[in-house]
C-alpha positions as a Markdown table, in Angstrom:
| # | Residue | x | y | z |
|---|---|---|---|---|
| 1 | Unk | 152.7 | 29.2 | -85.3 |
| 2 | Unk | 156.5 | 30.5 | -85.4 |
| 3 | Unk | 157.7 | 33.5 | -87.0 |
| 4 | Unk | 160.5 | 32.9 | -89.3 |
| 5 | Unk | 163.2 | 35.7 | -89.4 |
| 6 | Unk | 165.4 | 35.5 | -93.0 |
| 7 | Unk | 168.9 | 35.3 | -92.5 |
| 8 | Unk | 171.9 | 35.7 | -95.3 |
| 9 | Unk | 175.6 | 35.9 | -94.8 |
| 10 | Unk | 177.3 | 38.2 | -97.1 |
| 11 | Unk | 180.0 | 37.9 | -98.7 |
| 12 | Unk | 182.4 | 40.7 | -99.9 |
| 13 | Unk | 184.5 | 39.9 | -102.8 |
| 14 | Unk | 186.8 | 42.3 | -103.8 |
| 15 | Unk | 186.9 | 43.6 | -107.9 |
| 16 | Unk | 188.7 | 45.9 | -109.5 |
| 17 | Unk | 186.6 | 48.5 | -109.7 |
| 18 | Unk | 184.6 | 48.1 | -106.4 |
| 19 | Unk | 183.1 | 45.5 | -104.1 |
| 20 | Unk | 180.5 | 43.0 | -104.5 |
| 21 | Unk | 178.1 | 41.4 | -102.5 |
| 22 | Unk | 177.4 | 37.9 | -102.8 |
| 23 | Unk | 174.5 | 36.7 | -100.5 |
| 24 | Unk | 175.2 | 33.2 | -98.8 |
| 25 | Unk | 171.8 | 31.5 | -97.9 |
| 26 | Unk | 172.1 | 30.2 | -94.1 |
| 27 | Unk | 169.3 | 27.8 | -92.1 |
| 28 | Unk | 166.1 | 30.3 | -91.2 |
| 29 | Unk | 166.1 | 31.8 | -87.6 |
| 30 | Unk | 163.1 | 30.2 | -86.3 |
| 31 | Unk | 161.1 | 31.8 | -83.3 |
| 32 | Unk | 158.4 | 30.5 | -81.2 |
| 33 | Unk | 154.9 | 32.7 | -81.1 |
| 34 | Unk | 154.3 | 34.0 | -77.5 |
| 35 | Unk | 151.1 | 32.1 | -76.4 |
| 36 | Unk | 148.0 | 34.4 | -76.3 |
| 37 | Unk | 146.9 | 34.4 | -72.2 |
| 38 | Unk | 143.1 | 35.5 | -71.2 |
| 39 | Unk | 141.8 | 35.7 | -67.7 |
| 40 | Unk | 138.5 | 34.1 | -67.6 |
| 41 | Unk | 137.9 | 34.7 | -64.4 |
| 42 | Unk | 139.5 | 36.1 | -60.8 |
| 43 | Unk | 139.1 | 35.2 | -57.0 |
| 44 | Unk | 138.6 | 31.4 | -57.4 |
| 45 | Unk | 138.2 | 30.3 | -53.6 |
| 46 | Unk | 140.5 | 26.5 | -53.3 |
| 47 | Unk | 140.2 | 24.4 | -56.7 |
| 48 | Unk | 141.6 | 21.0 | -56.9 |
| 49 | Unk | 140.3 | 20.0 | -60.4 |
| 50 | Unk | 138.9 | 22.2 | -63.6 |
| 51 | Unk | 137.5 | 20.4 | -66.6 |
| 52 | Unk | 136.4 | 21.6 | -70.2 |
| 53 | Unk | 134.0 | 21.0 | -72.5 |
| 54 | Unk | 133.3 | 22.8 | -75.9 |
| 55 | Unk | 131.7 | 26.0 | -74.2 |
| 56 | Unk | 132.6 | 25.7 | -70.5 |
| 57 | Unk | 135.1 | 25.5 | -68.3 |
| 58 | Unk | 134.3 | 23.5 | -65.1 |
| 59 | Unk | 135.9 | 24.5 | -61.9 |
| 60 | Unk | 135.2 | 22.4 | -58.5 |
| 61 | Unk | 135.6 | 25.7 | -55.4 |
| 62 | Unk | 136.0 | 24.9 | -51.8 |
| 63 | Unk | 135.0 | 27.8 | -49.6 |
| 64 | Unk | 136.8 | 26.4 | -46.5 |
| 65 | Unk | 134.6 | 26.4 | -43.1 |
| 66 | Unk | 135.8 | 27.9 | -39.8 |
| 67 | Unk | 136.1 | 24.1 | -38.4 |
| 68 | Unk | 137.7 | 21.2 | -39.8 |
| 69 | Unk | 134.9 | 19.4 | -41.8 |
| 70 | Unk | 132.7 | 22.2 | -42.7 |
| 71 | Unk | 133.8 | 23.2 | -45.8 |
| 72 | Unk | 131.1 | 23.5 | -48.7 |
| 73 | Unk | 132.4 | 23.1 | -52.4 |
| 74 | Unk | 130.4 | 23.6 | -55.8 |
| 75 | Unk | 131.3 | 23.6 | -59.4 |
| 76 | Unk | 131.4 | 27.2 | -61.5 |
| 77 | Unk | 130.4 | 27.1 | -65.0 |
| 78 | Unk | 132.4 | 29.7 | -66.5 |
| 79 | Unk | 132.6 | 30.2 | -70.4 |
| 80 | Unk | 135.2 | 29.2 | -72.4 |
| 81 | Unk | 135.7 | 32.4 | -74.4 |
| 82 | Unk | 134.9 | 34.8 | -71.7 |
| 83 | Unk | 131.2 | 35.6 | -70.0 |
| 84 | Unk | 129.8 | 35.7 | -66.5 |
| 85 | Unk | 130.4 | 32.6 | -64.3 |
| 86 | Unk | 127.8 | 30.5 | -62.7 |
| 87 | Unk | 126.9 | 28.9 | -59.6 |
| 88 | Unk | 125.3 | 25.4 | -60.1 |
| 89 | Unk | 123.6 | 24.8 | -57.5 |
| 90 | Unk | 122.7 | 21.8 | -57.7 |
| 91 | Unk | 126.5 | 20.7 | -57.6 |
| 92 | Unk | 126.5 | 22.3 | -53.6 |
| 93 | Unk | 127.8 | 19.6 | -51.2 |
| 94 | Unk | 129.8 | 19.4 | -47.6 |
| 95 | Unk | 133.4 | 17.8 | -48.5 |
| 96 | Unk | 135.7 | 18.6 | -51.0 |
| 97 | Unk | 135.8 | 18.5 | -55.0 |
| 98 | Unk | 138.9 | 16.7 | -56.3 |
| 99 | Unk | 138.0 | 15.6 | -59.6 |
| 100 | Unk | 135.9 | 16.7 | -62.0 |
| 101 | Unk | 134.8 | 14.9 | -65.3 |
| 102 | Unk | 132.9 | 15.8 | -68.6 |
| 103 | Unk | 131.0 | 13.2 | -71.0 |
| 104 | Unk | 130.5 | 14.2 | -74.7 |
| 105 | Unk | 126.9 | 14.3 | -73.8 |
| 106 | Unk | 127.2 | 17.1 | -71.2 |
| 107 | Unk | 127.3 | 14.5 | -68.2 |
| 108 | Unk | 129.5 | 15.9 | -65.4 |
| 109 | Unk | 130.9 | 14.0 | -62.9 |
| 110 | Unk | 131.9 | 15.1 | -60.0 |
| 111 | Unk | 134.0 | 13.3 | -56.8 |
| 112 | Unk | 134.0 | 14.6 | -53.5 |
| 113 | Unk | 136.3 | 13.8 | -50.5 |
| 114 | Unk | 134.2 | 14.1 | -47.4 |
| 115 | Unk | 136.1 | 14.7 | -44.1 |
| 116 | Unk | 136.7 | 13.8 | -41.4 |
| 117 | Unk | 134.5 | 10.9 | -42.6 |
| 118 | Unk | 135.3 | 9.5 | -45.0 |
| 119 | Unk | 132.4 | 7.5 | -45.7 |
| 120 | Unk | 130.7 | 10.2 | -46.8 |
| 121 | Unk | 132.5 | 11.2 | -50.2 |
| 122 | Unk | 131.2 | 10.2 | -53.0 |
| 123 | Unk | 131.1 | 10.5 | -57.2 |
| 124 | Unk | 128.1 | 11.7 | -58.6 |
| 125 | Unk | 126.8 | 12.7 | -62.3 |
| 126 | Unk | 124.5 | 15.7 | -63.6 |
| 127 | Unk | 122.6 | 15.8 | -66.1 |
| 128 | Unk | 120.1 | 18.5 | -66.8 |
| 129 | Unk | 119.8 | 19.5 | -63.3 |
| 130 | Unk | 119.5 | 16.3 | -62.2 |
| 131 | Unk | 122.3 | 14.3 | -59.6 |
| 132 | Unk | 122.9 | 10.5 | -59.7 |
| 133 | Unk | 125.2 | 8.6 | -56.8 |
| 134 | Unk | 127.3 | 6.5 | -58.7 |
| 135 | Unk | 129.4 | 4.9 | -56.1 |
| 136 | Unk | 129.8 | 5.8 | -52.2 |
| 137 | Unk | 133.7 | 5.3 | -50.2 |
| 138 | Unk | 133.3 | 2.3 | -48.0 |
| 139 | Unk | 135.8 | 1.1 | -45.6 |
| 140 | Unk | 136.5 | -1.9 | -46.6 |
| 141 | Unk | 139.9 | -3.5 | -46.0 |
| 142 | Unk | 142.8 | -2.3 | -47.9 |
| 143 | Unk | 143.5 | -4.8 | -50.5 |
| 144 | Unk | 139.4 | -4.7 | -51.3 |
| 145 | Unk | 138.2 | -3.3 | -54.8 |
| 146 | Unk | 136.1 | -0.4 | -53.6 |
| 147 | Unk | 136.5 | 3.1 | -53.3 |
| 148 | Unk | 137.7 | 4.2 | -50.0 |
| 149 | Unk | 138.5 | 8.0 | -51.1 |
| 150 | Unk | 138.1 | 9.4 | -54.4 |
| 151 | Unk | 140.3 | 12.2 | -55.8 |
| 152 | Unk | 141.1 | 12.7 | -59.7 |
| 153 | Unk | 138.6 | 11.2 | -62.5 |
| 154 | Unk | 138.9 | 10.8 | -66.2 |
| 155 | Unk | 136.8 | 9.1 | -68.6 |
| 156 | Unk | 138.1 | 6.3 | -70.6 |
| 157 | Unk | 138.2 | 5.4 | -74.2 |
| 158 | Unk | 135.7 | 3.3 | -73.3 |
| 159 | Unk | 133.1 | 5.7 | -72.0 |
| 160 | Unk | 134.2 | 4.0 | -68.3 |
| 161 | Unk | 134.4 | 6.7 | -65.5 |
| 162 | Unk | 138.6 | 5.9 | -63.7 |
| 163 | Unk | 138.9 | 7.1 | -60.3 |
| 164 | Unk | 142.4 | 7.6 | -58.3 |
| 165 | Unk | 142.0 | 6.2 | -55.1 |
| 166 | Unk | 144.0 | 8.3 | -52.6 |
| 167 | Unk | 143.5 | 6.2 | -49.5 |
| 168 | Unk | 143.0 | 3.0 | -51.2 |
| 169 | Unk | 146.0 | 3.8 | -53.2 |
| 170 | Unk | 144.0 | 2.0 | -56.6 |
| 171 | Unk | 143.0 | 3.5 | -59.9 |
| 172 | Unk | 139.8 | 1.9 | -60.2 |
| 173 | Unk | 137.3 | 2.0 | -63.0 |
| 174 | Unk | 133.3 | 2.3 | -62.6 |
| 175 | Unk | 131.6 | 0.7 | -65.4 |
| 176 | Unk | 128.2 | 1.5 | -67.2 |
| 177 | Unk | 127.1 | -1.3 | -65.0 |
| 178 | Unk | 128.0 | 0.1 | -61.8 |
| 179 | Unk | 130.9 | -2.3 | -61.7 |
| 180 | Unk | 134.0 | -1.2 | -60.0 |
| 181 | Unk | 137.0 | -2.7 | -61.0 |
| 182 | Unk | 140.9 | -2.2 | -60.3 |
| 183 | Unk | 143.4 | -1.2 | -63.3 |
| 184 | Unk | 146.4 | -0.4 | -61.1 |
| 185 | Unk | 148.1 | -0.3 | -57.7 |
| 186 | Unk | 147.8 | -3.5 | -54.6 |
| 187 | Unk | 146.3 | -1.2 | -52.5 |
| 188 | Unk | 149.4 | -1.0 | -50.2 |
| 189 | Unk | 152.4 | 1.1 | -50.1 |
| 190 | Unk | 156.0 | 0.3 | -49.1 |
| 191 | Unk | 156.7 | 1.9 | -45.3 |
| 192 | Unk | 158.5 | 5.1 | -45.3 |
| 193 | Unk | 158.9 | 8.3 | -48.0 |
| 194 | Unk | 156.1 | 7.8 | -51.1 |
| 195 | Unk | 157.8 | 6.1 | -53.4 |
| 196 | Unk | 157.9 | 6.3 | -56.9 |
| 197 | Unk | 155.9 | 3.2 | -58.9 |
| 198 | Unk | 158.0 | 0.4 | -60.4 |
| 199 | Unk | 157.8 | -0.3 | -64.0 |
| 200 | Unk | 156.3 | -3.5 | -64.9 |
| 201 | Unk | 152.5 | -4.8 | -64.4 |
| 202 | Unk | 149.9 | -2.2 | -63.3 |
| 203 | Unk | 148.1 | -4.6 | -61.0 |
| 204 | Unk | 151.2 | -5.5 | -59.8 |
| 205 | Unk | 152.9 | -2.0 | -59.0 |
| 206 | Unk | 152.5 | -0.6 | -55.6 |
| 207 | Unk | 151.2 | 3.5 | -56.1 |
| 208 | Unk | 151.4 | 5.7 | -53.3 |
| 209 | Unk | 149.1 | 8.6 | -52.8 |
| 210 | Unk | 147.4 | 8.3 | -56.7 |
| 211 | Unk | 145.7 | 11.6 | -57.2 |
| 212 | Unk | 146.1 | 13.3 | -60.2 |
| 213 | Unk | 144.3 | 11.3 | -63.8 |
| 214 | Unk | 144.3 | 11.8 | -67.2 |
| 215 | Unk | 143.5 | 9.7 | -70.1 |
| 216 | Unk | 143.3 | 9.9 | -74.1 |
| 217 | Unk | 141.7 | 8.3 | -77.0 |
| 218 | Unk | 144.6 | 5.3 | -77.5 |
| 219 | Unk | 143.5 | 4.2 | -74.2 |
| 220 | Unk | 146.1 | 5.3 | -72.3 |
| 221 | Unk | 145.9 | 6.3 | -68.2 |
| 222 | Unk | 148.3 | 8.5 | -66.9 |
| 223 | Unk | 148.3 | 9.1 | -62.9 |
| 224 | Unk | 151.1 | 11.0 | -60.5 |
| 225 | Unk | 150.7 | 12.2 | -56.8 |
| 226 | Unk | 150.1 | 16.1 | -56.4 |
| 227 | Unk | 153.5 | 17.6 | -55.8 |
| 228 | Unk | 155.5 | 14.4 | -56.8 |
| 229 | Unk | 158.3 | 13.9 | -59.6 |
| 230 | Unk | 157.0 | 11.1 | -61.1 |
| 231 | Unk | 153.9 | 10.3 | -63.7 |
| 232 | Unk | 152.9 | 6.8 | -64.7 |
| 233 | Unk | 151.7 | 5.7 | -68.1 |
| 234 | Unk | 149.0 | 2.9 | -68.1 |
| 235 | Unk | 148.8 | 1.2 | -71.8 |
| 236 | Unk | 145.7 | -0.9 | -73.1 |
| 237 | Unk | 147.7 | -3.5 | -72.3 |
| 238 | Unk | 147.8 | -3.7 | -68.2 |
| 239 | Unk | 152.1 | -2.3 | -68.7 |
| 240 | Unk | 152.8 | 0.6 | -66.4 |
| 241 | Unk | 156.2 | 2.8 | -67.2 |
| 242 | Unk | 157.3 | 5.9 | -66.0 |
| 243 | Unk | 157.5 | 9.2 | -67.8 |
| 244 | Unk | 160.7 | 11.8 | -67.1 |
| 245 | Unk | 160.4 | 13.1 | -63.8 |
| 246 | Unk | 159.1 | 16.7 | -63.6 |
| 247 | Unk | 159.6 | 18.9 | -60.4 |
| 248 | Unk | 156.2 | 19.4 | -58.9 |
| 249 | Unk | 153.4 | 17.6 | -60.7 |
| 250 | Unk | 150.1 | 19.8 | -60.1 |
| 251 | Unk | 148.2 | 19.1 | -62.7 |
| 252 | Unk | 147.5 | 16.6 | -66.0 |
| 253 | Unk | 145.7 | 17.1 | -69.1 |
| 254 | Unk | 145.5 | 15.4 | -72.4 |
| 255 | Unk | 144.6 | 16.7 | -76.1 |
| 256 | Unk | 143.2 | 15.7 | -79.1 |
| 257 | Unk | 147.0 | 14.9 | -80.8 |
| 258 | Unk | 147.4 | 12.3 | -77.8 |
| 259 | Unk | 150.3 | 14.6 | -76.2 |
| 260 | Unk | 150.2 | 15.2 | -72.3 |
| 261 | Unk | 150.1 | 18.5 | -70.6 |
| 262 | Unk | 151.7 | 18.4 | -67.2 |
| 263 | Unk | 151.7 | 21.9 | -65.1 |
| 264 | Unk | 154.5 | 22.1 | -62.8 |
| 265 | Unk | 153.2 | 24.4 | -59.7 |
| 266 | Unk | 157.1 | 24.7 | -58.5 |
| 267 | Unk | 158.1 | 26.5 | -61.6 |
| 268 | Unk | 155.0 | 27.9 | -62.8 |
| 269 | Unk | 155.5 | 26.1 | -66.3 |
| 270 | Unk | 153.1 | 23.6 | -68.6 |
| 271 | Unk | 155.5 | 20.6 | -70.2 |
| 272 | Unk | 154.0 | 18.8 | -73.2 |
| 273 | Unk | 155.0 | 15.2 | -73.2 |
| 274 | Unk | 154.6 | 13.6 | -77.2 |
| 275 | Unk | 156.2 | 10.7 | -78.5 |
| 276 | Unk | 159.1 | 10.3 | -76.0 |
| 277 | Unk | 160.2 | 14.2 | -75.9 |
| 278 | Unk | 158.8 | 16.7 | -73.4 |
| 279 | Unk | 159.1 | 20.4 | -73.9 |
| 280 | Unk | 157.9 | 23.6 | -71.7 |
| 281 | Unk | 155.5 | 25.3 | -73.8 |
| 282 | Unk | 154.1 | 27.9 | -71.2 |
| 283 | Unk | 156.2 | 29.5 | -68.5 |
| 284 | Unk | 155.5 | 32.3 | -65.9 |
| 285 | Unk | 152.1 | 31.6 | -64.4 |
| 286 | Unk | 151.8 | 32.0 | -60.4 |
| 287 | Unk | 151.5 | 28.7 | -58.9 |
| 288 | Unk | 149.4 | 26.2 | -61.3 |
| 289 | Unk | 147.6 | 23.6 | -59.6 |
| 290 | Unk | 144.6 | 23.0 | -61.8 |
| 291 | Unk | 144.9 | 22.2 | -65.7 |
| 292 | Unk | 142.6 | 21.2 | -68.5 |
| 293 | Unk | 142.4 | 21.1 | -72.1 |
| 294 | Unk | 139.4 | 21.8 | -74.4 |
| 295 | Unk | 138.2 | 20.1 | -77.3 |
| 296 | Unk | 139.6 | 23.1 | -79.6 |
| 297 | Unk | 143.3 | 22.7 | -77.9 |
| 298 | Unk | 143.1 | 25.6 | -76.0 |
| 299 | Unk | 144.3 | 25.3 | -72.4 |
| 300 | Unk | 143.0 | 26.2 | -69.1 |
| 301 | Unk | 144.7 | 26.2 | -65.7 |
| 302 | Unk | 144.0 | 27.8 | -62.4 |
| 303 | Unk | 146.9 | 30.3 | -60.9 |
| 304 | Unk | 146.8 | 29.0 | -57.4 |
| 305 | Unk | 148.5 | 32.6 | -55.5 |
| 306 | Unk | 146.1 | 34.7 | -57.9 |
| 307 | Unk | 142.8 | 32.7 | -58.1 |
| 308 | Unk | 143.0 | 33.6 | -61.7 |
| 309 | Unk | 141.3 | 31.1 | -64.5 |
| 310 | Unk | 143.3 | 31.4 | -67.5 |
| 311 | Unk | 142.9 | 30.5 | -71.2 |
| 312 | Unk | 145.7 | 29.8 | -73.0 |
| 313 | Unk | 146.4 | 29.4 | -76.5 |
| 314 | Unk | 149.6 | 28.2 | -78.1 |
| 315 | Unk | 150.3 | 30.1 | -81.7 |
């Protein structure tokens, strides 16, 4: 929503026996609605990935251990519009959460990044309670298609689960079957600084450090690397292309328009990406590094500094 502020130019013409007013329409002066900003919740231990549904807002915390490798993460359920968050427990595992998915049934999927072993992340799906291995990180050879270290997760159009493979440098996809299949990436990565992805064939283009994932209903994949300046753009077709550089990617998100939300932890802003344009459309929040979008539009991102879980809705 905008508010629209009516403008006229006068103009004084003079008469003989005083002075008129003419009023010259001119172009309305249009300006933007503040965003209405609610905190859902505060104190958020580490979070590398928050999902939504159409009640709940999923957020994957890391309570970090006193030793390397000891760290225990779950998943808060915390309601959309406001309530008391919850623990599930069932979602309690060593390692860390780095992605977090949500079916339309309620399935949540979950990945884990186990250290200093590797070996022993893993993505998993709950379901009433309930959890289901759906893949384990092998250590196979580099140019393998398996999952070596899991970190973002979307769901395809397709109702297939896409995984960013952060050591096996892949976005892979895990079908209903239990297949897993690449969709972009060699697996390799040229020596020397990351590098930003050449356009051309997914399966084709080296990606270094794939982490975060986002997909919509045309099919679409979007990937970047946490704190990079670069997001690719898989189509249906196989095609990767870059999107304008942004300066710290922290976080991507998709709607139900098809746009992309990026959050930019550098500048504490959310840019919208639609139809070849990008604008900021929130500004000010303290360090994002988590973002999500629910099914009503409304967004959700975690304030890294503040461990604040904020809703967000543009007017």
């Amino acid at each position: 929503m905008t508010t629209t502020i009516s403008s006229q130019v006068l103009i004084v013409v003079g008469i003989a026996f005083g002075v008129a007013c003419v009023p010259l329409p001119t172009t309305p002066l249009v300006v933007p609605s503040p965003p209405t900003i609610t905190v859902l919740a505060r104190g958020i231990a580490s979070s590398a990935a928050i999902v939504a549904d159409d009640q709940r807002v999923f957020v994957g915390e890391t309570k970090l251990g006193a030793r390397p490798g000891h760290s225990v993460s779950g998943v808060l359920s915390v309601p959309s519009r406001g309530g008391q968050s919850q623990l599930r427990a069932e979602t309690q595992r060593p390692g860390l959460i780095t992605g977090l998915a949500v079916a339309s049934d309620g399935t949540l999927f979950v990945s884990w990044r186990a250290a200093p072993d590797l070996a022993m992340s893993v993505i998993a799906a709950y379901d009433a309670g309930n959890e289901t291995i759906l893949v384990r990180a092998t250590a196979a050879p580099p140019d393998a298609v398996s999952l070596r270290s899991p970190a973002g997760i979307a769901i395809a159009k397709s109702g297939d689960l896409l995984v960013a493979d952060i050591v096996g440098l892949q976005v892979l996809r895990i079908t209903s079957a239990g297949r897993v299949e690449r969709v972009a990436g060699t697996g390799s990565c040229p020596p020397g600084p990351l590098s930003t992805p050449v356009p051309g064939a997914a399966l084709a283009t080296a990606l270094c450090g794939p982490e975060l994932l986002a997909s919509d209903d045309q099919g679409n994949i979007y990937v970047a690397r946490r704190g990079a300046r670069w997001i690719a753009k898989i189509d249906p077709g196989g095609a990767l292309s870059l999107l304008t550089a942004t300066n710290d990617v922290s976080g991507l998100a998709t709607d139900a328009l098809g746009a992309l939300l990026v959050s930019d932890a550098a500048r504490g802003e959310i840019v919208r990406f639609q139809g070849g344009h990008s604008s900021v459309v929130v500004t000010g929040i303290d360090r994002p590094t988590s973002l999500a979008v629910g099914p009503d539009g409304a967004i959700f991102v975690l304030a890294d500094r503040t461990g604040e879980l904020l809703r967000i809705v543009l007017l």
